[in-house]
Coordinates of C-alpha atoms in Angstrom, one line a residue:
M1484 CA 3.8 -1.7 -4.5
S1485 CA 2.1 -4.7 -3.4
F1486 CA 4.9 -6.4 -1.4
I1487 CA 5.5 -3.8 1.3
G1488 CA 4.8 -6.8 4.1
A1489 CA 7.1 -9.4 2.6
L1490 CA 10.4 -6.9 3.4
P1491 CA 11.9 -7.2 6.8
V1492 CA 12.6 -3.5 8.2
D1493 CA 16.2 -4.9 8.8
I1494 CA 17.1 -4.2 5.2
L1495 CA 15.9 -0.8 5.0
E1496 CA 17.5 2.5 6.1
R1497 CA 14.5 4.4 6.7
I1498 CA 10.9 4.8 5.4
E1499 CA 9.7 8.2 4.3
I1500 CA 5.9 8.8 4.3
S1501 CA 4.3 11.8 2.3
R1502 CA 0.7 12.7 3.1
G1503 CA -1.6 14.7 1.0
P1504 CA -2.3 14.8 -2.7
S1505 CA 1.0 13.7 -4.6
S1506 CA -0.3 13.5 -8.3
V1507 CA 1.6 16.5 -9.1
V1508 CA 4.9 14.5 -8.8
Y1509 CA 3.7 10.8 -9.3
G1510 CA 0.1 11.2 -11.2
S1511 CA -2.5 9.0 -10.5
Y1512 CA -2.7 6.5 -7.6
A1513 CA -0.8 9.4 -5.5
E1514 CA -3.8 11.0 -4.6
G1515 CA -3.6 10.5 -0.9
G1516 CA 0.1 10.4 -0.4
V1517 CA 3.4 8.3 -1.2
I1518 CA 5.4 5.7 1.0
N1519 CA 9.0 5.8 -0.2
L1520 CA 11.2 2.8 0.8
I1521 CA 14.7 3.4 1.3
P1522 CA 17.1 0.5 1.3
R1523 CA 20.4 0.5 3.3
K1524 CA 23.5 1.2 1.5
W1525 CA 26.7 -0.8 2.5
E1526 CA 30.2 -0.2 1.5
N1527 CA 32.4 -3.5 1.1
A1528 CA 30.1 -4.7 4.0
G1529 CA 26.7 -6.2 4.7
E1530 CA 25.0 -8.6 6.9
V1531 CA 22.9 -11.9 7.1
G1532 CA 20.1 -12.6 9.4
V1533 CA 17.9 -15.6 10.4
A1534 CA 15.1 -16.0 12.8
Y1535 CA 12.4 -18.6 13.9
G1536 CA 9.0 -17.6 15.4
S1537 CA 5.4 -18.7 16.5
F1538 CA 3.3 -20.7 14.0
D1539 CA 6.5 -22.6 12.7
T1540 CA 7.7 -19.4 11.2
K1541 CA 11.2 -19.4 9.5
R1542 CA 13.2 -16.3 8.1
L1543 CA 16.2 -15.7 6.2
F1544 CA 17.5 -12.4 4.9
T1545 CA 21.0 -10.8 3.8
S1546 CA 22.2 -7.7 2.1
G1547 CA 25.3 -6.2 1.3
G1548 CA 27.3 -3.8 -1.0
I1549 CA 30.7 -3.2 -2.8
I1550 CA 32.0 0.2 -3.8
K1551 CA 35.2 -0.2 -5.6
N1552 CA 37.0 1.3 -8.6
G1553 CA 33.7 3.6 -9.5
W1554 CA 31.2 0.8 -9.1
D1555 CA 28.5 0.5 -6.6
V1556 CA 26.7 -2.8 -6.3
Q1557 CA 24.3 -3.5 -3.4
I1558 CA 22.3 -6.6 -3.3
S1559 CA 19.3 -8.0 -0.9
A1560 CA 17.8 -11.5 -0.6
G1561 CA 15.3 -13.3 1.5
A1562 CA 12.9 -15.9 2.2
S1563 CA 10.3 -16.6 4.7
D1564 CA 7.6 -19.7 5.4
S1565 CA 4.7 -19.6 7.9
H1566 CA 2.1 -22.0 8.7
G1567 CA 0.2 -19.6 10.0
D1568 CA -2.3 -19.0 13.0
K1569 CA -5.3 -21.1 12.9
F1570 CA -8.8 -20.7 13.9
T1571 CA -12.4 -21.5 13.5
V1572 CA -14.9 -19.1 11.9
K1573 CA -18.3 -19.3 10.4
D1574 CA -19.5 -18.5 6.9
I1575 CA -22.8 -16.6 6.1
L1576 CA -24.8 -19.8 6.5
D1577 CA -23.5 -20.2 10.3
I1578 CA -21.3 -23.3 9.2
P1579 CA -17.8 -23.6 11.2
G1580 CA -14.6 -24.2 9.2
Q1581 CA -11.0 -23.8 9.7
V1582 CA -8.9 -21.1 8.2
N1583 CA -5.1 -20.0 8.7
T1584 CA -2.9 -17.3 7.9
A1585 CA 0.0 -19.1 6.4
S1586 CA 2.2 -17.4 3.8
E1587 CA 5.4 -17.7 2.0
T1588 CA 7.5 -15.3 0.3
N1589 CA 11.1 -14.6 -1.3
W1590 CA 12.4 -11.6 -2.8
Q1591 CA 15.8 -10.8 -4.8
E1592 CA 17.0 -7.0 -5.6
I1593 CA 20.2 -6.0 -7.1
R1594 CA 21.0 -2.3 -7.9
L1595 CA 24.4 -1.5 -10.2
N1596 CA 25.5 2.0 -10.4
K1597 CA 28.6 3.1 -12.6
D1598 CA 29.5 7.0 -13.0
D1599 CA 26.0 8.3 -14.2
F1600 CA 24.4 5.0 -15.0
T1601 CA 21.9 2.9 -12.4
I1602 CA 20.5 -0.6 -12.9
K1603 CA 18.0 -2.2 -10.7
F1604 CA 16.2 -5.6 -11.1
F1605 CA 13.7 -7.0 -8.4
R1606 CA 11.6 -10.3 -8.1
F1607 CA 9.0 -10.7 -5.5
F1608 CA 7.0 -13.9 -4.7
I1609 CA 4.3 -14.8 -2.4
D1610 CA 1.8 -17.5 -1.5
L1611 CA -0.9 -16.7 0.4
T1612 CA -3.6 -19.1 2.1
R1613 CA -7.1 -18.1 0.8
Y1614 CA -8.3 -16.5 4.0
Y1615 CA -11.9 -16.7 3.7
G1616 CA -12.6 -17.4 0.1
V1617 CA -14.3 -15.5 -2.4
T1618 CA -16.6 -12.8 -0.7
N1619 CA -18.6 -14.9 1.9
R1620 CA -17.2 -18.8 1.4
L1621 CA -14.7 -20.6 3.6
P1622 CA -12.1 -21.9 1.7
R1623 CA -13.2 -25.5 0.9
T1624 CA -11.1 -26.6 -2.0
N1625 CA -7.8 -28.4 -2.1
E1626 CA -6.3 -25.4 -3.4
P1627 CA -7.0 -22.9 -0.6
S1628 CA -4.0 -20.6 -2.2
A1629 CA -3.0 -17.7 -4.4
Q1630 CA 0.5 -17.2 -5.6
I1631 CA 1.5 -13.5 -6.6
E1632 CA 4.9 -13.1 -8.6
Q1633 CA 6.2 -9.7 -9.5
I1634 CA 9.4 -8.9 -11.3
G1635 CA 10.8 -5.7 -12.7
G1636 CA 13.6 -3.3 -13.6
Q1637 CA 14.6 0.3 -13.8
F1638 CA 17.3 2.1 -15.8
V1639 CA 18.8 5.5 -15.1
Y1640 CA 21.2 8.0 -16.9
N1641 CA 22.1 11.1 -15.2
F1642 CA 24.1 13.6 -16.7
S1643 CA 25.0 17.5 -16.0
W1644 CA 25.4 20.0 -18.2
N1645 CA 27.3 22.4 -15.6
H1646 CA 26.8 23.3 -12.1
W1647 CA 23.3 24.5 -12.3
F1648 CA 21.7 22.3 -14.9
D1649 CA 21.1 18.4 -15.1
T1650 CA 19.1 16.0 -16.6
S1651 CA 18.0 12.5 -15.8
L1652 CA 16.5 9.8 -18.5
Y1653 CA 14.6 6.4 -16.8
L1654 CA 12.7 3.7 -17.9
N1655 CA 10.7 1.5 -15.5
W1656 CA 9.4 -2.0 -16.3
R1657 CA 7.4 -4.4 -14.2
E1658 CA 5.1 -7.7 -14.9
D1659 CA 2.7 -9.6 -12.4
S1660 CA 1.8 -12.7 -12.5
I1661 CA -1.2 -13.7 -10.2
D1662 CA -2.6 -17.5 -9.9
Y1663 CA -5.4 -17.3 -7.8
G1664 CA -5.6 -21.3 -7.6
T1665 CA -9.0 -22.8 -7.6
Y1666 CA -11.8 -21.7 -5.3
Y1667 CA -15.7 -22.3 -5.0
A1668 CA -17.7 -19.4 -6.5
F1669 CA -21.2 -18.1 -7.4
H1670 CA -23.1 -20.7 -5.3
P1671 CA -24.5 -19.3 -2.1
A1672 CA -24.1 -22.7 -0.5
P1673 CA -21.1 -24.9 0.5
P1674 CA -20.6 -28.2 -1.1
E1675 CA -21.9 -30.4 1.9
R1676 CA -25.2 -28.6 2.2
L1677 CA -26.0 -29.0 -1.7
P1678 CA -28.3 -31.6 -3.2
P1679 CA -26.4 -34.7 -4.1
F1680 CA -27.3 -34.5 -7.7
E1681 CA -25.7 -30.8 -7.9
K1682 CA -22.2 -30.0 -8.0
P1683 CA -20.6 -26.8 -6.4
T1684 CA -19.5 -24.4 -8.8
L1685 CA -15.6 -24.0 -9.1
A1686 CA -13.4 -21.8 -10.9
K1687 CA -9.6 -21.0 -11.8
E1688 CA -7.9 -18.2 -13.1
K1689 CA -4.6 -16.6 -14.0
I1690 CA -3.8 -13.4 -15.2
G1691 CA -0.5 -11.6 -16.1
L1692 CA 0.0 -7.8 -16.4
R1693 CA 2.9 -5.5 -17.6
E1694 CA 3.7 -1.9 -17.1
V1695 CA 6.2 0.1 -18.7
S1696 CA 6.9 3.5 -17.8
G1697 CA 9.8 6.4 -18.4
G1698 CA 10.6 10.0 -18.8
L1699 CA 12.8 12.7 -18.8
N1700 CA 13.5 15.2 -16.0
F1701 CA 15.2 18.6 -15.9
H1702 CA 16.8 20.3 -12.9
Y1703 CA 17.9 24.1 -13.0
H1704 CA 19.0 26.1 -10.2
Y1705 CA 18.8 29.9 -10.7
G1706 CA 19.2 32.4 -8.1
K1707 CA 16.8 31.6 -5.4
H1708 CA 14.7 29.3 -7.7
C1709 CA 15.2 25.5 -8.0
L1710 CA 13.4 24.6 -11.2
T1711 CA 12.1 21.2 -12.3
W1712 CA 10.3 20.1 -15.3
G1713 CA 10.1 17.0 -17.6
I1714 CA 7.5 14.6 -19.3
E1715 CA 6.3 10.8 -18.8
F1716 CA 4.8 8.2 -20.6
L1717 CA 3.3 4.9 -19.3
T1718 CA 1.6 1.6 -20.6
N1719 CA -0.2 -0.8 -18.8
K1720 CA -2.1 -4.0 -20.3
I1721 CA -3.3 -7.6 -19.5
R1722 CA -0.6 -9.8 -21.1
S1723 CA -2.6 -13.4 -20.7
V1724 CA -5.5 -14.6 -19.1
D1725 CA -6.6 -18.2 -18.4
F1726 CA -9.9 -18.9 -16.9
W1727 CA -11.4 -22.2 -16.0
A1728 CA -14.9 -23.1 -14.4
N1729 CA -17.4 -26.0 -14.0
R1730 CA -20.4 -23.9 -15.4
H1731 CA -20.9 -21.9 -18.2
L1732 CA -21.0 -18.2 -17.3
P1733 CA -23.3 -16.3 -16.9
D1734 CA -25.9 -18.6 -16.8
L1735 CA -24.2 -21.2 -14.7
T1736 CA -25.1 -24.2 -17.0
P1737 CA -23.2 -27.2 -15.6
L1738 CA -20.0 -28.3 -17.6
G1739 CA -19.3 -31.3 -15.8
S1740 CA -15.6 -30.7 -15.0
L1741 CA -12.9 -27.5 -14.9
T1742 CA -13.2 -26.4 -18.6
K1743 CA -11.2 -23.3 -20.2
L1744 CA -13.9 -20.6 -20.9
R1745 CA -14.0 -17.6 -22.8
D1746 CA -11.2 -14.7 -22.0
P1747 CA -13.2 -12.5 -19.6
W1748 CA -10.8 -9.7 -20.0
P1749 CA -10.7 -7.7 -23.2
H1750 CA -7.1 -7.1 -24.3
E1751 CA -7.4 -3.5 -23.4
E1752 CA -4.1 -1.6 -23.3
E1753 CA -3.8 1.8 -21.2
K1754 CA -1.8 4.6 -22.2
R1755 CA -0.7 7.8 -20.7
W1756 CA 1.7 10.8 -21.3
A1757 CA 2.2 13.7 -18.9
I1758 CA 4.1 16.9 -18.7
F1759 CA 5.1 18.9 -15.1
F1760 CA 6.7 21.6 -13.6
Q1761 CA 7.8 22.7 -10.0
N1762 CA 9.5 25.5 -8.6
L1763 CA 11.1 25.8 -5.3
W1764 CA 11.7 29.4 -4.6
E1765 CA 13.3 31.2 -1.6
I1766 CA 11.7 34.3 -1.2
S1767 CA 13.8 35.2 1.8
S1768 CA 15.3 33.7 4.9
R1769 CA 11.7 33.3 6.6
D1770 CA 9.8 32.5 3.5
E1771 CA 9.9 29.6 0.9
I1772 CA 7.2 28.9 -1.7
N1773 CA 6.7 25.4 -3.5
I1774 CA 4.5 25.7 -6.5
G1775 CA 3.9 22.6 -9.0
L1776 CA 1.4 21.7 -11.9
R1777 CA 1.0 18.4 -13.8
Y1778 CA -1.0 17.3 -16.6
D1779 CA -1.9 13.6 -17.3
K1780 CA -3.6 12.3 -20.4
Y1781 CA -4.9 9.0 -20.6
D1782 CA -6.3 7.5 -23.8
D1783 CA -9.8 6.7 -22.1
F1784 CA -10.2 9.7 -20.0
E1785 CA -9.9 13.6 -20.3
G1786 CA -7.0 15.2 -19.3
Q1787 CA -6.1 15.6 -15.6
F1788 CA -4.4 18.8 -14.0
S1789 CA -2.9 18.4 -10.7
P1790 CA -1.5 21.5 -9.2
R1791 CA 0.1 22.0 -5.6
L1792 CA 1.1 25.1 -3.7
V1793 CA 3.6 24.8 -0.3
W1794 CA 4.0 28.0 1.7
I1795 CA 6.8 27.7 4.3
H1796 CA 7.0 30.7 6.9
R1797 CA 9.6 30.7 9.9
F1798 CA 8.6 32.7 12.6
S1799 CA 11.9 32.2 14.5
E1800 CA 14.6 29.4 14.6
K1801 CA 12.3 27.3 16.7
F1802 CA 8.8 27.7 15.1
L1803 CA 7.7 27.5 11.8
S1804 CA 4.2 26.9 9.6
K1805 CA 3.2 25.5 6.2
L1806 CA 0.2 25.9 4.2
I1807 CA -0.3 23.2 1.9
Y1808 CA -3.1 23.0 -1.0
G1809 CA -2.8 20.2 -3.5
H1810 CA -5.2 18.3 -5.7
G1811 CA -5.0 14.7 -6.8
F1812 CA -6.7 12.0 -8.9
R1813 CA -7.0 8.5 -9.3
V1814 CA -8.0 6.6 -12.6
P1815 CA -10.2 3.5 -12.8
D1816 CA -7.7 0.5 -13.3
L1817 CA -8.2 -2.2 -16.1
D1818 CA -10.0 -4.4 -13.4
S1819 CA -12.5 -1.9 -12.4
L1820 CA -13.1 -1.1 -16.1
Y1821 CA -13.4 -4.1 -18.3
S1822 CA -13.5 -7.1 -15.9
D1823 CA -16.5 -9.5 -17.2
H1824 CA -16.7 -12.2 -14.5
T1825 CA -20.3 -11.9 -14.2
P1826 CA -22.1 -13.0 -11.7
L1827 CA -18.9 -13.0 -9.6
V1828 CA -17.1 -9.7 -10.8
S1829 CA -18.2 -7.3 -13.2
G1830 CA -16.5 -3.9 -14.3
S1831 CA -18.1 -0.6 -15.9
R1832 CA -16.6 1.4 -18.6
D1833 CA -18.4 4.4 -17.3
L1834 CA -16.2 4.8 -14.3
R1835 CA -14.6 8.1 -14.1
P1836 CA -11.5 9.3 -12.3
E1837 CA -11.5 9.9 -8.5
K1838 CA -10.5 13.3 -7.6
L1839 CA -9.2 15.1 -4.1
D1840 CA -8.6 18.3 -3.1
S1841 CA -6.9 19.1 0.1
I1842 CA -6.0 22.0 2.1
E1843 CA -3.7 21.4 5.2
A1844 CA -1.9 23.6 7.6
V1845 CA 1.0 22.1 9.8
F1846 CA 2.8 24.1 12.6
I1847 CA 6.2 23.0 13.9
W1848 CA 7.7 23.8 17.0
K1849 CA 11.4 22.8 18.2
P1850 CA 11.6 23.8 22.0
S1851 CA 15.2 22.2 21.8
F1852 CA 17.8 20.8 19.2
R1853 CA 16.5 17.3 20.4
E1854 CA 12.8 18.0 20.5
R1855 CA 10.2 18.3 17.8
V1856 CA 6.4 19.3 18.4
S1857 CA 4.1 19.4 15.3
L1858 CA 0.3 20.0 14.9
S1859 CA -1.4 19.3 11.7
L1860 CA -5.1 20.3 10.6
Y1861 CA -6.6 19.3 7.3
H1862 CA -9.6 19.2 5.1
M1863 CA -10.3 17.0 2.1
W1864 CA -12.8 16.7 -0.5
L1865 CA -13.3 13.5 -2.4
K1866 CA -15.4 13.4 -6.0
N1867 CA -16.5 10.5 -7.6
T1868 CA -15.2 8.0 -5.4
L1869 CA -14.3 4.6 -6.9
G1870 CA -14.8 1.6 -5.1
R1871 CA -16.2 -2.1 -5.1
R1872 CA -19.7 -2.8 -4.0
T1873 CA -21.3 -5.8 -3.3
P1874 CA -24.9 -5.9 -3.7
A1875 CA -26.9 -7.6 -0.9
N1876 CA -28.4 -10.2 -3.0
L1877 CA -25.8 -11.3 -5.3
S1878 CA -22.2 -12.8 -4.4
G1879 CA -19.3 -10.9 -5.7
W1880 CA -17.8 -7.7 -6.4
H1881 CA -19.4 -4.9 -8.8
F1882 CA -17.6 -1.8 -9.6
R1883 CA -19.8 1.3 -9.1
Q1884 CA -19.1 5.2 -9.4
G1885 CA -19.6 6.8 -5.9
G1886 CA -20.4 10.0 -5.0
D1887 CA -18.7 12.9 -3.1
E1888 CA -17.1 12.6 0.2
K1889 CA -15.6 15.0 2.8
V1890 CA -12.8 14.4 5.6
W1891 CA -11.4 16.6 7.9
G1892 CA -9.2 15.9 11.1
G1893 CA -6.2 16.8 12.8
E1894 CA -2.9 15.1 14.3
I1895 CA -0.4 16.0 17.3
A1896 CA 3.4 14.1 17.1
Y1897 CA 6.0 14.6 19.5
R1898 CA 9.5 13.5 18.7
Y1899 CA 12.7 13.3 20.9
Q1900 CA 15.9 12.0 19.9
G1901 CA 18.6 12.0 22.8
I1902 CA 21.7 10.0 23.5
N1903 CA 19.8 7.0 24.9
W1904 CA 16.3 7.9 24.2
D1905 CA 14.5 8.0 20.8
I1906 CA 10.7 8.7 21.2
Y1907 CA 7.7 9.3 18.7
L1908 CA 4.5 9.8 19.8
Y1909 CA 1.2 10.4 17.6
G1910 CA -2.5 11.1 18.1
S1911 CA -5.0 11.8 15.5
Y1912 CA -8.7 12.3 15.0
Q1913 CA -10.6 12.7 11.8
W1914 CA -14.5 12.4 10.6
G1915 CA -15.8 12.0 7.4
E1916 CA -19.1 11.8 5.5
N1917 CA -19.9 9.8 2.6
E1918 CA -22.2 10.7 -0.1
F1919 CA -25.3 10.1 1.8
G1920 CA -24.3 12.0 5.0
D1921 CA -23.4 9.0 6.8
P1922 CA -20.0 8.2 8.6
R1923 CA -17.3 6.9 6.3
P1924 CA -17.6 3.3 6.9
Y1925 CA -14.7 0.8 7.6
V1926 CA -12.6 3.9 8.8
A1927 CA -11.4 4.7 12.4
N1928 CA -11.8 8.2 13.3
V1929 CA -9.2 7.6 16.4
L1930 CA -5.6 6.7 16.0
A1931 CA -3.0 6.9 18.4
G1932 CA 0.5 5.2 19.1
G1933 CA 4.2 5.9 19.1
I1934 CA 7.9 4.2 19.0
I1935 CA 9.9 4.2 22.1
S1936 CA 13.5 3.0 22.0
Y1937 CA 16.0 3.1 24.6
S1938 CA 19.8 2.1 24.4
F1939 CA 21.7 1.1 27.5
G1940 CA 25.1 2.9 27.9
R1941 CA 26.8 0.3 29.7
I1942 CA 25.6 -2.9 28.0
P1943 CA 24.8 -3.3 24.3
L1944 CA 21.1 -3.9 25.0
E1945 CA 18.8 -1.9 23.0
I1946 CA 14.7 -2.2 23.7
N1947 CA 12.0 -1.1 21.5
L1948 CA 8.4 -0.6 22.2
G1949 CA 5.7 0.2 19.4
I1950 CA 2.2 1.0 20.5
N1951 CA -0.6 1.3 18.1
Y1952 CA -4.4 2.1 19.0
V1953 CA -6.8 2.0 16.1
G1954 CA -10.5 3.3 17.3
S1955 CA -14.0 1.7 16.5
R1956 CA -15.3 1.8 12.7
W1957 CA -18.7 2.0 11.3
R1958 CA -20.6 -0.2 9.1
D1959 CA -21.9 0.7 5.7
K1960 CA -25.4 1.7 5.9
H1961 CA -26.2 1.8 2.4
N1962 CA -25.5 -1.5 0.6
P1963 CA -27.0 -1.6 -3.2
V1964 CA -29.8 -4.2 -3.6
D1965 CA -28.5 -5.1 -7.1
I1966 CA -25.9 -3.9 -9.4
S1967 CA -27.7 -1.1 -10.9
S1968 CA -30.4 -0.3 -8.3
S1969 CA -30.3 2.8 -6.1
N1970 CA -32.3 0.7 -3.5
Y1971 CA -30.0 0.1 -0.3
E1972 CA -29.9 -2.0 2.9
E1973 CA -28.5 -1.1 5.9
D1974 CA -26.1 -3.2 7.6
N1975 CA -27.2 -3.4 11.2
R1976 CA -24.2 -4.7 12.8
D1977 CA -22.6 -3.1 15.8
K1978 CA -19.7 -1.0 15.0
L1979 CA -16.4 -2.9 14.8
K1980 CA -14.4 -2.7 18.1
G1981 CA -11.2 -0.8 18.4
Y1982 CA -7.8 -2.8 19.5
T1983 CA -4.5 -2.0 20.7
N1984 CA -1.5 -3.5 19.0
I1985 CA 1.7 -3.5 21.3
N1986 CA 5.0 -4.6 20.0
L1987 CA 8.2 -5.4 21.9
K1988 CA 11.8 -6.1 20.6
L1989 CA 15.1 -6.3 22.3
N1990 CA 18.2 -6.6 20.5
Y1991 CA 21.6 -7.6 22.5
S1992 CA 25.0 -6.8 20.4
L1993 CA 27.2 -10.0 21.8
T1994 CA 29.9 -8.4 19.5
N1995 CA 30.5 -5.6 17.1
K1996 CA 29.5 -8.4 14.4
I1997 CA 26.9 -10.2 16.1
T1998 CA 23.5 -9.3 17.3
I1999 CA 20.8 -11.6 18.6
W2000 CA 17.4 -10.2 19.1
T2001 CA 13.7 -11.4 20.3
A2002 CA 10.7 -9.8 19.4
V2003 CA 6.6 -10.1 20.2
N2004 CA 4.1 -8.9 17.8
N2005 CA 0.6 -8.1 19.4
L2006 CA 2.0 -8.7 23.2
F2007 CA -1.5 -9.1 24.8
D2008 CA -2.9 -11.0 21.9
D2009 CA -5.9 -8.5 21.5
D2010 CA -8.4 -9.5 19.0
I2011 CA -7.2 -7.7 16.0
R2012 CA -10.2 -7.6 13.5
Y2013 CA -10.9 -5.9 9.8
P2014 CA -14.5 -5.4 8.7
S2015 CA -16.2 -7.7 6.5
S2016 CA -18.8 -6.2 4.2
Y2017 CA -22.4 -6.9 4.2
R2018 CA -24.0 -10.0 4.2
S2019 CA -20.4 -11.6 4.2
I2020 CA -18.8 -13.7 7.0
P2021 CA -20.6 -12.2 10.1
E2022 CA -17.5 -12.1 12.3
D2023 CA -15.3 -10.2 10.6
Y2024 CA -11.5 -10.9 9.3
R2025 CA -9.3 -12.1 12.2
E2026 CA -5.7 -11.1 12.2
A2027 CA -3.3 -13.5 13.6
G2028 CA -2.7 -13.7 17.1
R2029 CA 0.8 -13.2 19.6
Y2030 CA 3.8 -13.9 17.3
I2031 CA 7.2 -14.5 19.2
E2032 CA 10.3 -14.8 17.4
I2033 CA 13.9 -15.3 17.9
G2034 CA 17.0 -14.3 15.8
L2035 CA 20.4 -13.7 14.9
K2036 CA 22.3 -11.2 12.6
F2037 CA 25.8 -11.3 11.7
K2038 CA 27.9 -8.5 9.8
F2039 CA 30.7 -9.1 7.5

């Protein structure tokens, strides 16, 4: 989902993260792992919250639920508006300009459950200021924003044959509408540097995407086996496209004004069906095995098998190990296959699915019922990597098939849950090499941080401290000279420096129904940046600075 950042954690019960190839369960786009957002469930209750923060940011959210006479109704809604942080940056021609991180969001979700039926409907909307324009130009336009709206729903029917055998039928539907606004494109110089007789190149674009998926799952418990199998289908297509420009593509002949051009997207439809099987087998009191296999067949690609094997061994009540092997894949999306915005963006119908194999060893030690220590060691192999490459002498993005990459690393984590304290600390290191034997660009080798929470016993005050360190990141040493060339130029800029982001939040309960809080994100106003591509803006992408917020939450 593209709207995780639009949801406040206040409406969530928890966030579950599953690392490693998960294509055996979820198919394509789950090769690296899965993030599952679990919303809070209310029983004849709810809450409403308001907050005000830096950059003239305003937030409002509410969630609640009613459970009565077999009905379970859960709702959540909210909105936020921020003028954003403002700062001056320079574009590729060393011309300064002001940008900001302004945004506006709102969302609504309702979940209905009656007996064996569940229905969910959701809508998300985001209006984002165009941060740095397209590739290497600042947003020099009267409409420097992009709007994204996503609506969708889900229907699920569960029915049991007996105590050992049950079935679930589901149908998912989602539509995305994207308005990129009006932006400068294609031209290497901003309008103030162009000759008086030549107009800048403008473009305006709107697209719509639709995805429908569904399936039938079976669950059967037999002795020490828990079996799951089923079938799924998916269709994904471009619903509508509108594209305007003041130049004809691809020769850039002037048109005088914004003119609706040919549809740059062929009306292609992606179809897929899949079958899968899993068996959770309790061999003994010490050993468990989880084995699964999935087969996905897309219209335009050969079938993809995704096996997964997990062996859990308990050495004692306090110490266990997991050995995990998984295979995942990711098929090229419609944009990378069929986009034809040459010279701005061009797809390639020759792209093949990206594949990932991973083996991981996990060791978990529980020295007490309040503590948990884990160590994870892993090695991953990627084949036929997918990505967008920017030729050194052209603007825009052009999709190319990458080569093979390998990654290995480890992570250690510590968790303590006490009466007053809740502590989670982690540290990880990984090293990866791309197809040229260079360090993987834009990836941090070192990550570290944690969350520390303390609840005072005598006063209704809770303190939450979050720390996140991201190490330095490498530049790309191989940037293609043109779309099809095997000649490259090296990005000689220094490595992007690491940063430390510290967040602090204080919650104080005035009563059992009213809570006030104050929070500071990026407490020390660290210079947080994300790497820009070669021959793009020279100063890298900058994150918003220190953010301070106060808020009030009322339970009903």
